[in-house]
């Protein structure tokens, strides 16, 4: 698991993970997991940021690209298994 920690105000820690969603079934599974989270979960590519709890929002992203998920540390246990499944692991030296 490769998560980047970002310290936020009010004592919250945000984490970021890179994932790939290759099929509609992957999007459905990811959104179901995000819906279980207490706090906001965002998914983005470049400057386009959408609510990860919105299936239409996630489907509007370019699913051929690596996406970044930003979520609260407190929701890590809920998302961990799903994010591990879809983690985008690039071989060293490759360019996404």
PDB file of N, CA and C in Angstrom:
ATOM      1  N   UNK A   1       0.840  -1.170   0.000  1.00  0.00           N
ATOM      2  CA  UNK A   1       0.000   0.000   0.000  1.00  0.00           C
ATOM      3  C   UNK A   1       0.885   1.233   0.000  1.00  0.00           C
ATOM      4  N   UNK A   2       0.656   2.134  -0.946  1.00  0.00           N
ATOM      5  CA  UNK A   2       1.408   3.367  -1.035  1.00  0.00           C
ATOM      6  C   UNK A   2       0.453   4.533  -0.894  1.00  0.00           C
ATOM      7  N   UNK A   3       0.365   5.086   0.294  1.00  0.00           N
ATOM      8  CA  UNK A   3      -0.510   6.233   0.531  1.00  0.00           C
ATOM      9  C   UNK A   3       0.356   7.411   0.937  1.00  0.00           C
ATOM     10  N   UNK A   4       0.067   8.570   0.379  1.00  0.00           N
ATOM     11  CA  UNK A   4       0.766   9.794   0.747  1.00  0.00           C
ATOM     12  C   UNK A   4      -0.063  10.518   1.794  1.00  0.00           C
ATOM     13  N   UNK A   5       0.574  10.892   2.910  1.00  0.00           N
ATOM     14  CA  UNK A   5      -0.122  11.581   3.991  1.00  0.00           C
ATOM     15  C   UNK A   5      -0.057  13.093   3.783  1.00  0.00           C
ATOM     16  N   UNK A   6      -1.182  13.757   4.041  1.00  0.00           N
ATOM     17  CA  UNK A   6      -1.267  15.205   3.947  1.00  0.00           C
ATOM     18  C   UNK A   6      -1.909  15.691   5.243  1.00  0.00           C
ATOM     19  N   UNK A   7      -1.180  16.471   6.020  1.00  0.00           N
ATOM     20  CA  UNK A   7      -1.712  16.995   7.273  1.00  0.00           C
ATOM     21  C   UNK A   7      -2.647  18.154   6.973  1.00  0.00           C
ATOM     22  N   UNK A   8      -3.847  18.104   7.527  1.00  0.00           N
ATOM     23  CA  UNK A   8      -4.840  19.146   7.308  1.00  0.00           C
ATOM     24  C   UNK A   8      -5.176  19.811   8.631  1.00  0.00           C
ATOM     25  N   UNK A   9      -5.858  20.927   8.552  1.00  0.00           N
ATOM     26  CA  UNK A   9      -6.294  21.614   9.758  1.00  0.00           C
ATOM     27  C   UNK A   9      -7.289  20.767  10.536  1.00  0.00           C
ATOM     28  N   UNK A  10      -7.588  21.166  11.731  1.00  0.00           N
ATOM     29  CA  UNK A  10      -8.559  20.511  12.617  1.00  0.00           C
ATOM     30  C   UNK A  10      -8.148  19.089  12.973  1.00  0.00           C
ATOM     31  N   UNK A  11      -6.854  18.781  12.861  1.00  0.00           N
ATOM     32  CA  UNK A  11      -6.367  17.475  13.285  1.00  0.00           C
ATOM     33  C   UNK A  11      -6.643  16.331  12.329  1.00  0.00           C
ATOM     34  N   UNK A  12      -7.107  16.607  11.124  1.00  0.00           N
ATOM     35  CA  UNK A  12      -7.381  15.560  10.149  1.00  0.00           C
ATOM     36  C   UNK A  12      -6.144  15.286   9.304  1.00  0.00           C
ATOM     37  N   UNK A  13      -5.963  14.041   8.972  1.00  0.00           N
ATOM     38  CA  UNK A  13      -4.905  13.639   8.063  1.00  0.00           C
ATOM     39  C   UNK A  13      -5.567  13.070   6.825  1.00  0.00           C
ATOM     40  N   UNK A  14      -5.208  13.603   5.669  1.00  0.00           N
ATOM     41  CA  UNK A  14      -5.734  13.102   4.401  1.00  0.00           C
ATOM     42  C   UNK A  14      -4.687  12.179   3.770  1.00  0.00           C
ATOM     43  N   UNK A  15      -5.161  11.153   3.106  1.00  0.00           N
ATOM     44  CA  UNK A  15      -4.288  10.214   2.407  1.00  0.00           C
ATOM     45  C   UNK A  15      -4.606  10.260   0.921  1.00  0.00           C
ATOM     46  N   UNK A  16      -3.604   9.975   0.098  1.00  0.00           N
ATOM     47  CA  UNK A  16      -3.799   9.907  -1.345  1.00  0.00           C
ATOM     48  C   UNK A  16      -3.261   8.589  -1.858  1.00  0.00           C
ATOM     49  N   UNK A  17      -4.015   7.975  -2.783  1.00  0.00           N
ATOM     50  CA  UNK A  17      -3.587   6.726  -3.437  1.00  0.00           C
ATOM     51  C   UNK A  17      -3.889   6.825  -4.923  1.00  0.00           C
ATOM     52  N   UNK A  18      -3.061   6.204  -5.723  1.00  0.00           N
ATOM     53  CA  UNK A  18      -3.255   6.121  -7.174  1.00  0.00           C
ATOM     54  C   UNK A  18      -3.947   4.798  -7.481  1.00  0.00           C
ATOM     55  N   UNK A  19      -5.021   4.860  -8.293  1.00  0.00           N
ATOM     56  CA  UNK A  19      -5.751   3.650  -8.653  1.00  0.00           C
ATOM     57  C   UNK A  19      -6.079   3.650 -10.141  1.00  0.00           C
ATOM     58  N   UNK A  20      -6.478   2.470 -10.639  1.00  0.00           N
ATOM     59  CA  UNK A  20      -6.997   2.317 -12.001  1.00  0.00           C
ATOM     60  C   UNK A  20      -8.329   1.589 -11.901  1.00  0.00           C
ATOM     61  N   UNK A  21      -9.347   2.143 -12.537  1.00  0.00           N
ATOM     62  CA  UNK A  21     -10.660   1.513 -12.619  1.00  0.00           C
ATOM     63  C   UNK A  21     -10.860   1.145 -14.087  1.00  0.00           C
ATOM     64  N   UNK A  22     -10.792  -0.142 -14.397  1.00  0.00           N
ATOM     65  CA  UNK A  22     -10.751  -0.593 -15.785  1.00  0.00           C
ATOM     66  C   UNK A  22     -12.102  -1.002 -16.363  1.00  0.00           C
ATOM     67  N   UNK A  23     -13.129  -1.110 -15.536  1.00  0.00           N
ATOM     68  CA  UNK A  23     -14.429  -1.577 -16.019  1.00  0.00           C
ATOM     69  C   UNK A  23     -15.538  -0.932 -15.189  1.00  0.00           C
ATOM     70  N   UNK A  24     -16.751  -0.961 -15.722  1.00  0.00           N
ATOM     71  CA  UNK A  24     -17.901  -0.411 -15.005  1.00  0.00           C
ATOM     72  C   UNK A  24     -18.075  -1.122 -13.660  1.00  0.00           C
ATOM     73  N   UNK A  25     -17.827  -2.418 -13.619  1.00  0.00           N
ATOM     74  CA  UNK A  25     -17.941  -3.166 -12.361  1.00  0.00           C
ATOM     75  C   UNK A  25     -16.937  -2.646 -11.327  1.00  0.00           C
ATOM     76  N   UNK A  26     -15.749  -2.244 -11.770  1.00  0.00           N
ATOM     77  CA  UNK A  26     -14.755  -1.673 -10.862  1.00  0.00           C
ATOM     78  C   UNK A  26     -15.260  -0.362 -10.277  1.00  0.00           C
ATOM     79  N   UNK A  27     -15.871   0.468 -11.122  1.00  0.00           N
ATOM     80  CA  UNK A  27     -16.412   1.751 -10.667  1.00  0.00           C
ATOM     81  C   UNK A  27     -17.498   1.512  -9.617  1.00  0.00           C
ATOM     82  N   UNK A  28     -18.394   0.580  -9.890  1.00  0.00           N
ATOM     83  CA  UNK A  28     -19.471   0.277  -8.932  1.00  0.00           C
ATOM     84  C   UNK A  28     -18.908  -0.170  -7.590  1.00  0.00           C
ATOM     85  N   UNK A  29     -17.925  -1.060  -7.615  1.00  0.00           N
ATOM     86  CA  UNK A  29     -17.324  -1.553  -6.372  1.00  0.00           C
ATOM     87  C   UNK A  29     -16.635  -0.428  -5.605  1.00  0.00           C
ATOM     88  N   UNK A  30     -15.905   0.412  -6.322  1.00  0.00           N
ATOM     89  CA  UNK A  30     -15.210   1.529  -5.689  1.00  0.00           C
ATOM     90  C   UNK A  30     -16.202   2.509  -5.057  1.00  0.00           C
ATOM     91  N   UNK A  31     -17.250   2.880  -5.795  1.00  0.00           N
ATOM     92  CA  UNK A  31     -18.242   3.828  -5.280  1.00  0.00           C
ATOM     93  C   UNK A  31     -18.961   3.246  -4.064  1.00  0.00           C
ATOM     94  N   UNK A  32     -19.286   1.960  -4.092  1.00  0.00           N
ATOM     95  CA  UNK A  32     -19.928   1.325  -2.916  1.00  0.00           C
ATOM     96  C   UNK A  32     -19.043   1.442  -1.684  1.00  0.00           C
ATOM     97  N   UNK A  33     -17.742   1.223  -1.859  1.00  0.00           N
ATOM     98  CA  UNK A  33     -16.820   1.337  -0.722  1.00  0.00           C
ATOM     99  C   UNK A  33     -16.741   2.781  -0.240  1.00  0.00           C
ATOM    100  N   UNK A  34     -16.682   3.746  -1.175  1.00  0.00           N
ATOM    101  CA  UNK A  34     -16.600   5.164  -0.807  1.00  0.00           C
ATOM    102  C   UNK A  34     -17.853   5.610  -0.064  1.00  0.00           C
ATOM    103  N   UNK A  35     -19.020   5.083  -0.465  1.00  0.00           N
ATOM    104  CA  UNK A  35     -20.278   5.458   0.185  1.00  0.00           C
ATOM    105  C   UNK A  35     -20.314   5.073   1.663  1.00  0.00           C
ATOM    106  N   UNK A  36     -19.532   4.089   2.052  1.00  0.00           N
ATOM    107  CA  UNK A  36     -19.490   3.635   3.442  1.00  0.00           C
ATOM    108  C   UNK A  36     -18.655   4.557   4.329  1.00  0.00           C
ATOM    109  N   UNK A  37     -17.888   5.453   3.730  1.00  0.00           N
ATOM    110  CA  UNK A  37     -16.996   6.334   4.483  1.00  0.00           C
ATOM    111  C   UNK A  37     -17.772   7.470   5.135  1.00  0.00           C
ATOM    112  N   UNK A  38     -17.353   7.822   6.330  1.00  0.00           N
ATOM    113  CA  UNK A  38     -18.004   8.896   7.074  1.00  0.00           C
ATOM    114  C   UNK A  38     -17.649  10.267   6.504  1.00  0.00           C
ATOM    115  N   UNK A  39     -16.414  10.409   6.038  1.00  0.00           N
ATOM    116  CA  UNK A  39     -15.933  11.703   5.559  1.00  0.00           C
ATOM    117  C   UNK A  39     -15.908  11.748   4.035  1.00  0.00           C
ATOM    118  N   UNK A  40     -15.555  12.913   3.486  1.00  0.00           N
ATOM    119  CA  UNK A  40     -15.484  13.084   2.033  1.00  0.00           C
ATOM    120  C   UNK A  40     -14.398  12.195   1.432  1.00  0.00           C
ATOM    121  N   UNK A  41     -14.688  11.690   0.248  1.00  0.00           N
ATOM    122  CA  UNK A  41     -13.717  10.955  -0.554  1.00  0.00           C
ATOM    123  C   UNK A  41     -13.766  11.593  -1.936  1.00  0.00           C
ATOM    124  N   UNK A  42     -12.622  12.069  -2.402  1.00  0.00           N
ATOM    125  CA  UNK A  42     -12.547  12.679  -3.728  1.00  0.00           C
ATOM    126  C   UNK A  42     -11.695  11.818  -4.636  1.00  0.00           C
ATOM    127  N   UNK A  43     -12.016  11.836  -5.911  1.00  0.00           N
ATOM    128  CA  UNK A  43     -11.228  11.143  -6.913  1.00  0.00           C
ATOM    129  C   UNK A  43     -10.979  12.136  -8.032  1.00  0.00           C
ATOM    130  N   UNK A  44      -9.738  12.167  -8.521  1.00  0.00           N
ATOM    131  CA  UNK A  44      -9.440  13.170  -9.530  1.00  0.00           C
ATOM    132  C   UNK A  44      -8.373  12.720 -10.518  1.00  0.00           C
ATOM    133  N   UNK A  45      -8.412  13.413 -11.656  1.00  0.00           N
ATOM    134  CA  UNK A  45      -7.408  13.276 -12.698  1.00  0.00           C
ATOM    135  C   UNK A  45      -7.130  14.684 -13.195  1.00  0.00           C
ATOM    136  N   UNK A  46      -5.865  15.085 -13.176  1.00  0.00           N
ATOM    137  CA  UNK A  46      -5.475  16.456 -13.509  1.00  0.00           C
ATOM    138  C   UNK A  46      -6.258  17.428 -12.630  1.00  0.00           C
ATOM    139  N   UNK A  47      -7.026  18.331 -13.229  1.00  0.00           N
ATOM    140  CA  UNK A  47      -7.744  19.340 -12.441  1.00  0.00           C
ATOM    141  C   UNK A  47      -9.209  18.998 -12.233  1.00  0.00           C
ATOM    142  N   UNK A  48      -9.648  17.851 -12.711  1.00  0.00           N
ATOM    143  CA  UNK A  48     -11.052  17.456 -12.575  1.00  0.00           C
ATOM    144  C   UNK A  48     -11.201  16.644 -11.289  1.00  0.00           C
ATOM    145  N   UNK A  49     -11.951  17.182 -10.334  1.00  0.00           N
ATOM    146  CA  UNK A  49     -12.164  16.527  -9.040  1.00  0.00           C
ATOM    147  C   UNK A  49     -13.649  16.217  -8.911  1.00  0.00           C
ATOM    148  N   UNK A  50     -13.980  14.964  -8.550  1.00  0.00           N
ATOM    149  CA  UNK A  50     -15.377  14.596  -8.347  1.00  0.00           C
ATOM    150  C   UNK A  50     -15.530  13.871  -7.014  1.00  0.00           C
ATOM    151  N   UNK A  51     -16.756  13.861  -6.539  1.00  0.00           N
ATOM    152  CA  UNK A  51     -17.111  13.140  -5.317  1.00  0.00           C
ATOM    153  C   UNK A  51     -17.068  11.644  -5.620  1.00  0.00           C
ATOM    154  N   UNK A  52     -16.226  10.917  -4.916  1.00  0.00           N
ATOM    155  CA  UNK A  52     -16.077   9.481  -5.159  1.00  0.00           C
ATOM    156  C   UNK A  52     -17.317   8.689  -4.763  1.00  0.00           C
ATOM    157  N   UNK A  53     -18.253   9.324  -4.075  1.00  0.00           N
ATOM    158  CA  UNK A  53     -19.499   8.651  -3.696  1.00  0.00           C
ATOM    159  C   UNK A  53     -20.562   8.785  -4.781  1.00  0.00           C
ATOM    160  N   UNK A  54     -20.212   9.452  -5.885  1.00  0.00           N
ATOM    161  CA  UNK A  54     -21.124   9.672  -7.000  1.00  0.00           C
ATOM    162  C   UNK A  54     -20.724   8.793  -8.186  1.00  0.00           C
ATOM    163  N   UNK A  55     -21.561   7.815  -8.506  1.00  0.00           N
ATOM    164  CA  UNK A  55     -21.224   6.928  -9.620  1.00  0.00           C
ATOM    165  C   UNK A  55     -21.172   7.703 -10.940  1.00  0.00           C
ATOM    166  N   UNK A  56     -22.068   8.686 -11.126  1.00  0.00           N
ATOM    167  CA  UNK A  56     -22.030   9.487 -12.348  1.00  0.00           C
ATOM    168  C   UNK A  56     -20.758  10.331 -12.408  1.00  0.00           C
ATOM    169  N   UNK A  57     -20.360  10.878 -11.276  1.00  0.00           N
ATOM    170  CA  UNK A  57     -19.133  11.661 -11.238  1.00  0.00           C
ATOM    171  C   UNK A  57     -17.914  10.820 -11.599  1.00  0.00           C
ATOM    172  N   UNK A  58     -17.810   9.644 -11.008  1.00  0.00           N
ATOM    173  CA  UNK A  58     -16.662   8.771 -11.284  1.00  0.00           C
ATOM    174  C   UNK A  58     -16.685   8.305 -12.732  1.00  0.00           C
ATOM    175  N   UNK A  59     -17.871   7.977 -13.253  1.00  0.00           N
ATOM    176  CA  UNK A  59     -17.974   7.527 -14.643  1.00  0.00           C
ATOM    177  C   UNK A  59     -17.612   8.641 -15.628  1.00  0.00           C
ATOM    178  N   UNK A  60     -17.703   9.909 -15.199  1.00  0.00           N
ATOM    179  CA  UNK A  60     -17.382  11.019 -16.089  1.00  0.00           C
ATOM    180  C   UNK A  60     -15.874  11.221 -16.258  1.00  0.00           C
ATOM    181  N   UNK A  61     -15.077  10.578 -15.406  1.00  0.00           N
ATOM    182  CA  UNK A  61     -13.625  10.703 -15.509  1.00  0.00           C
ATOM    183  C   UNK A  61     -13.094   9.818 -16.630  1.00  0.00           C
ATOM    184  N   UNK A  62     -11.901  10.109 -17.090  1.00  0.00           N
ATOM    185  CA  UNK A  62     -11.242   9.298 -18.113  1.00  0.00           C
ATOM    186  C   UNK A  62     -10.691   8.042 -17.437  1.00  0.00           C
ATOM    187  N   UNK A  63     -11.407   6.939 -17.580  1.00  0.00           N
ATOM    188  CA  UNK A  63     -11.032   5.699 -16.892  1.00  0.00           C
ATOM    189  C   UNK A  63      -9.835   4.999 -17.533  1.00  0.00           C
ATOM    190  N   UNK A  64      -9.312   5.555 -18.624  1.00  0.00           N
ATOM    191  CA  UNK A  64      -8.103   4.981 -19.222  1.00  0.00           C
ATOM    192  C   UNK A  64      -6.851   5.512 -18.527  1.00  0.00           C
ATOM    193  N   UNK A  65      -7.033   6.462 -17.621  1.00  0.00           N
ATOM    194  CA  UNK A  65      -5.911   7.103 -16.923  1.00  0.00           C
ATOM    195  C   UNK A  65      -5.818   6.649 -15.473  1.00  0.00           C
ATOM    196  N   UNK A  66      -4.660   6.878 -14.884  1.00  0.00           N
ATOM    197  CA  UNK A  66      -4.475   6.655 -13.455  1.00  0.00           C
ATOM    198  C   UNK A  66      -5.188   7.772 -12.712  1.00  0.00           C
ATOM    199  N   UNK A  67      -5.998   7.399 -11.731  1.00  0.00           N
ATOM    200  CA  UNK A  67      -6.780   8.355 -10.946  1.00  0.00           C
ATOM    201  C   UNK A  67      -6.196   8.456  -9.540  1.00  0.00           C
ATOM    202  N   UNK A  68      -6.392   9.592  -8.914  1.00  0.00           N
ATOM    203  CA  UNK A  68      -5.924   9.790  -7.543  1.00  0.00           C
ATOM    204  C   UNK A  68      -7.125   9.891  -6.628  1.00  0.00           C
ATOM    205  N   UNK A  69      -7.082   9.136  -5.529  1.00  0.00           N
ATOM    206  CA  UNK A  69      -8.147   9.154  -4.527  1.00  0.00           C
ATOM    207  C   UNK A  69      -7.604   9.867  -3.295  1.00  0.00           C
ATOM    208  N   UNK A  70      -8.371  10.820  -2.784  1.00  0.00           N
ATOM    209  CA  UNK A  70      -8.001  11.560  -1.577  1.00  0.00           C
ATOM    210  C   UNK A  70      -9.080  11.306  -0.537  1.00  0.00           C
ATOM    211  N   UNK A  71      -8.668  10.824   0.632  1.00  0.00           N
ATOM    212  CA  UNK A  71      -9.630  10.429   1.664  1.00  0.00           C
ATOM    213  C   UNK A  71      -9.056  10.666   3.049  1.00  0.00           C
ATOM    214  N   UNK A  72      -9.930  10.685   4.027  1.00  0.00           N
ATOM    215  CA  UNK A  72      -9.559  10.945   5.412  1.00  0.00           C
ATOM    216  C   UNK A  72      -8.962   9.692   6.057  1.00  0.00           C
ATOM    217  N   UNK A  73      -7.917   9.879   6.831  1.00  0.00           N
ATOM    218  CA  UNK A  73      -7.251   8.774   7.536  1.00  0.00           C
ATOM    219  C   UNK A  73      -8.246   7.953   8.345  1.00  0.00           C
ATOM    220  N   UNK A  74      -9.272   8.597   8.898  1.00  0.00           N
ATOM    221  CA  UNK A  74     -10.248   7.896   9.724  1.00  0.00           C
ATOM    222  C   UNK A  74     -11.045   6.867   8.924  1.00  0.00           C
ATOM    223  N   UNK A  75     -11.093   7.011   7.594  1.00  0.00           N
ATOM    224  CA  UNK A  75     -11.817   6.070   6.740  1.00  0.00           C
ATOM    225  C   UNK A  75     -10.897   5.021   6.101  1.00  0.00           C
ATOM    226  N   UNK A  76      -9.649   4.997   6.503  1.00  0.00           N
ATOM    227  CA  UNK A  76      -8.668   4.113   5.867  1.00  0.00           C
ATOM    228  C   UNK A  76      -9.073   2.642   5.925  1.00  0.00           C
ATOM    229  N   UNK A  77      -9.557   2.183   7.060  1.00  0.00           N
ATOM    230  CA  UNK A  77      -9.932   0.766   7.188  1.00  0.00           C
ATOM    231  C   UNK A  77     -11.062   0.390   6.243  1.00  0.00           C
ATOM    232  N   UNK A  78     -11.990   1.301   6.018  1.00  0.00           N
ATOM    233  CA  UNK A  78     -13.129   1.029   5.129  1.00  0.00           C
ATOM    234  C   UNK A  78     -12.666   0.887   3.687  1.00  0.00           C
ATOM    235  N   UNK A  79     -11.758   1.751   3.254  1.00  0.00           N
ATOM    236  CA  UNK A  79     -11.333   1.783   1.854  1.00  0.00           C
ATOM    237  C   UNK A  79     -10.133   0.900   1.534  1.00  0.00           C
ATOM    238  N   UNK A  80      -9.383   0.502   2.538  1.00  0.00           N
ATOM    239  CA  UNK A  80      -8.102  -0.173   2.332  1.00  0.00           C
ATOM    240  C   UNK A  80      -8.158  -1.344   1.350  1.00  0.00           C
ATOM    241  N   UNK A  81      -9.071  -2.270   1.541  1.00  0.00           N
ATOM    242  CA  UNK A  81      -9.145  -3.448   0.681  1.00  0.00           C
ATOM    243  C   UNK A  81      -9.483  -3.103  -0.756  1.00  0.00           C
ATOM    244  N   UNK A  82     -10.413  -2.173  -0.929  1.00  0.00           N
ATOM    245  CA  UNK A  82     -10.813  -1.767  -2.279  1.00  0.00           C
ATOM    246  C   UNK A  82      -9.677  -1.043  -2.980  1.00  0.00           C
ATOM    247  N   UNK A  83      -9.024  -0.135  -2.282  1.00  0.00           N
ATOM    248  CA  UNK A  83      -7.920   0.609  -2.891  1.00  0.00           C
ATOM    249  C   UNK A  83      -6.753  -0.311  -3.216  1.00  0.00           C
ATOM    250  N   UNK A  84      -6.490  -1.289  -2.363  1.00  0.00           N
ATOM    251  CA  UNK A  84      -5.430  -2.264  -2.652  1.00  0.00           C
ATOM    252  C   UNK A  84      -5.735  -3.008  -3.941  1.00  0.00           C
ATOM    253  N   UNK A  85      -6.991  -3.357  -4.138  1.00  0.00           N
ATOM    254  CA  UNK A  85      -7.398  -4.110  -5.326  1.00  0.00           C
ATOM    255  C   UNK A  85      -7.172  -3.311  -6.606  1.00  0.00           C
ATOM    256  N   UNK A  86      -7.427  -2.006  -6.550  1.00  0.00           N
ATOM    257  CA  UNK A  86      -7.339  -1.171  -7.744  1.00  0.00           C
ATOM    258  C   UNK A  86      -6.073  -0.322  -7.812  1.00  0.00           C
ATOM    259  N   UNK A  87      -5.132  -0.547  -6.883  1.00  0.00           N
ATOM    260  CA  UNK A  87      -3.915   0.266  -6.862  1.00  0.00           C
ATOM    261  C   UNK A  87      -3.178   0.173  -8.189  1.00  0.00           C
ATOM    262  N   UNK A  88      -2.753   1.321  -8.676  1.00  0.00           N
ATOM    263  CA  UNK A  88      -2.011   1.387  -9.938  1.00  0.00           C
ATOM    264  C   UNK A  88      -0.535   1.261  -9.620  1.00  0.00           C
ATOM    265  N   UNK A  89       0.011   0.109  -9.937  1.00  0.00           N
ATOM    266  CA  UNK A  89       1.427  -0.144  -9.680  1.00  0.00           C
ATOM    267  C   UNK A  89       2.164  -0.030 -11.002  1.00  0.00           C
ATOM    268  N   UNK A  90       2.959   1.009 -11.139  1.00  0.00           N
ATOM    269  CA  UNK A  90       3.737   1.247 -12.356  1.00  0.00           C
ATOM    270  C   UNK A  90       5.122   0.620 -12.194  1.00  0.00           C
ATOM    271  N   UNK A  91       5.575  -0.113 -13.201  1.00  0.00           N
ATOM    272  CA  UNK A  91       6.957  -0.599 -13.156  1.00  0.00           C
ATOM    273  C   UNK A  91       7.920   0.583 -13.108  1.00  0.00           C
ATOM    274  N   UNK A  92       9.052   0.402 -12.439  1.00  0.00           N
ATOM    275  CA  UNK A  92      10.026   1.483 -12.325  1.00  0.00           C
ATOM    276  C   UNK A  92      10.473   1.913 -13.713  1.00  0.00           C
ATOM    277  N   UNK A  93      10.533   3.224 -13.904  1.00  0.00           N
ATOM    278  CA  UNK A  93      10.985   3.776 -15.172  1.00  0.00           C
ATOM    279  C   UNK A  93       9.878   3.983 -16.180  1.00  0.00           C
ATOM    280  N   UNK A  94       8.651   3.506 -15.880  1.00  0.00           N
ATOM    281  CA  UNK A  94       7.558   3.689 -16.835  1.00  0.00           C
ATOM    282  C   UNK A  94       6.879   5.026 -16.584  1.00  0.00           C
ATOM    283  N   UNK A  95       6.203   5.524 -17.594  1.00  0.00           N
ATOM    284  CA  UNK A  95       5.508   6.801 -17.500  1.00  0.00           C
ATOM    285  C   UNK A  95       4.031   6.565 -17.690  1.00  0.00           C
ATOM    286  N   UNK A  96       3.208   7.106 -16.762  1.00  0.00           N
ATOM    287  CA  UNK A  96       1.750   6.920 -16.853  1.00  0.00           C
ATOM    288  C   UNK A  96       1.152   7.833 -17.877  1.00  0.00           C
TER     289      UNK A  96
END
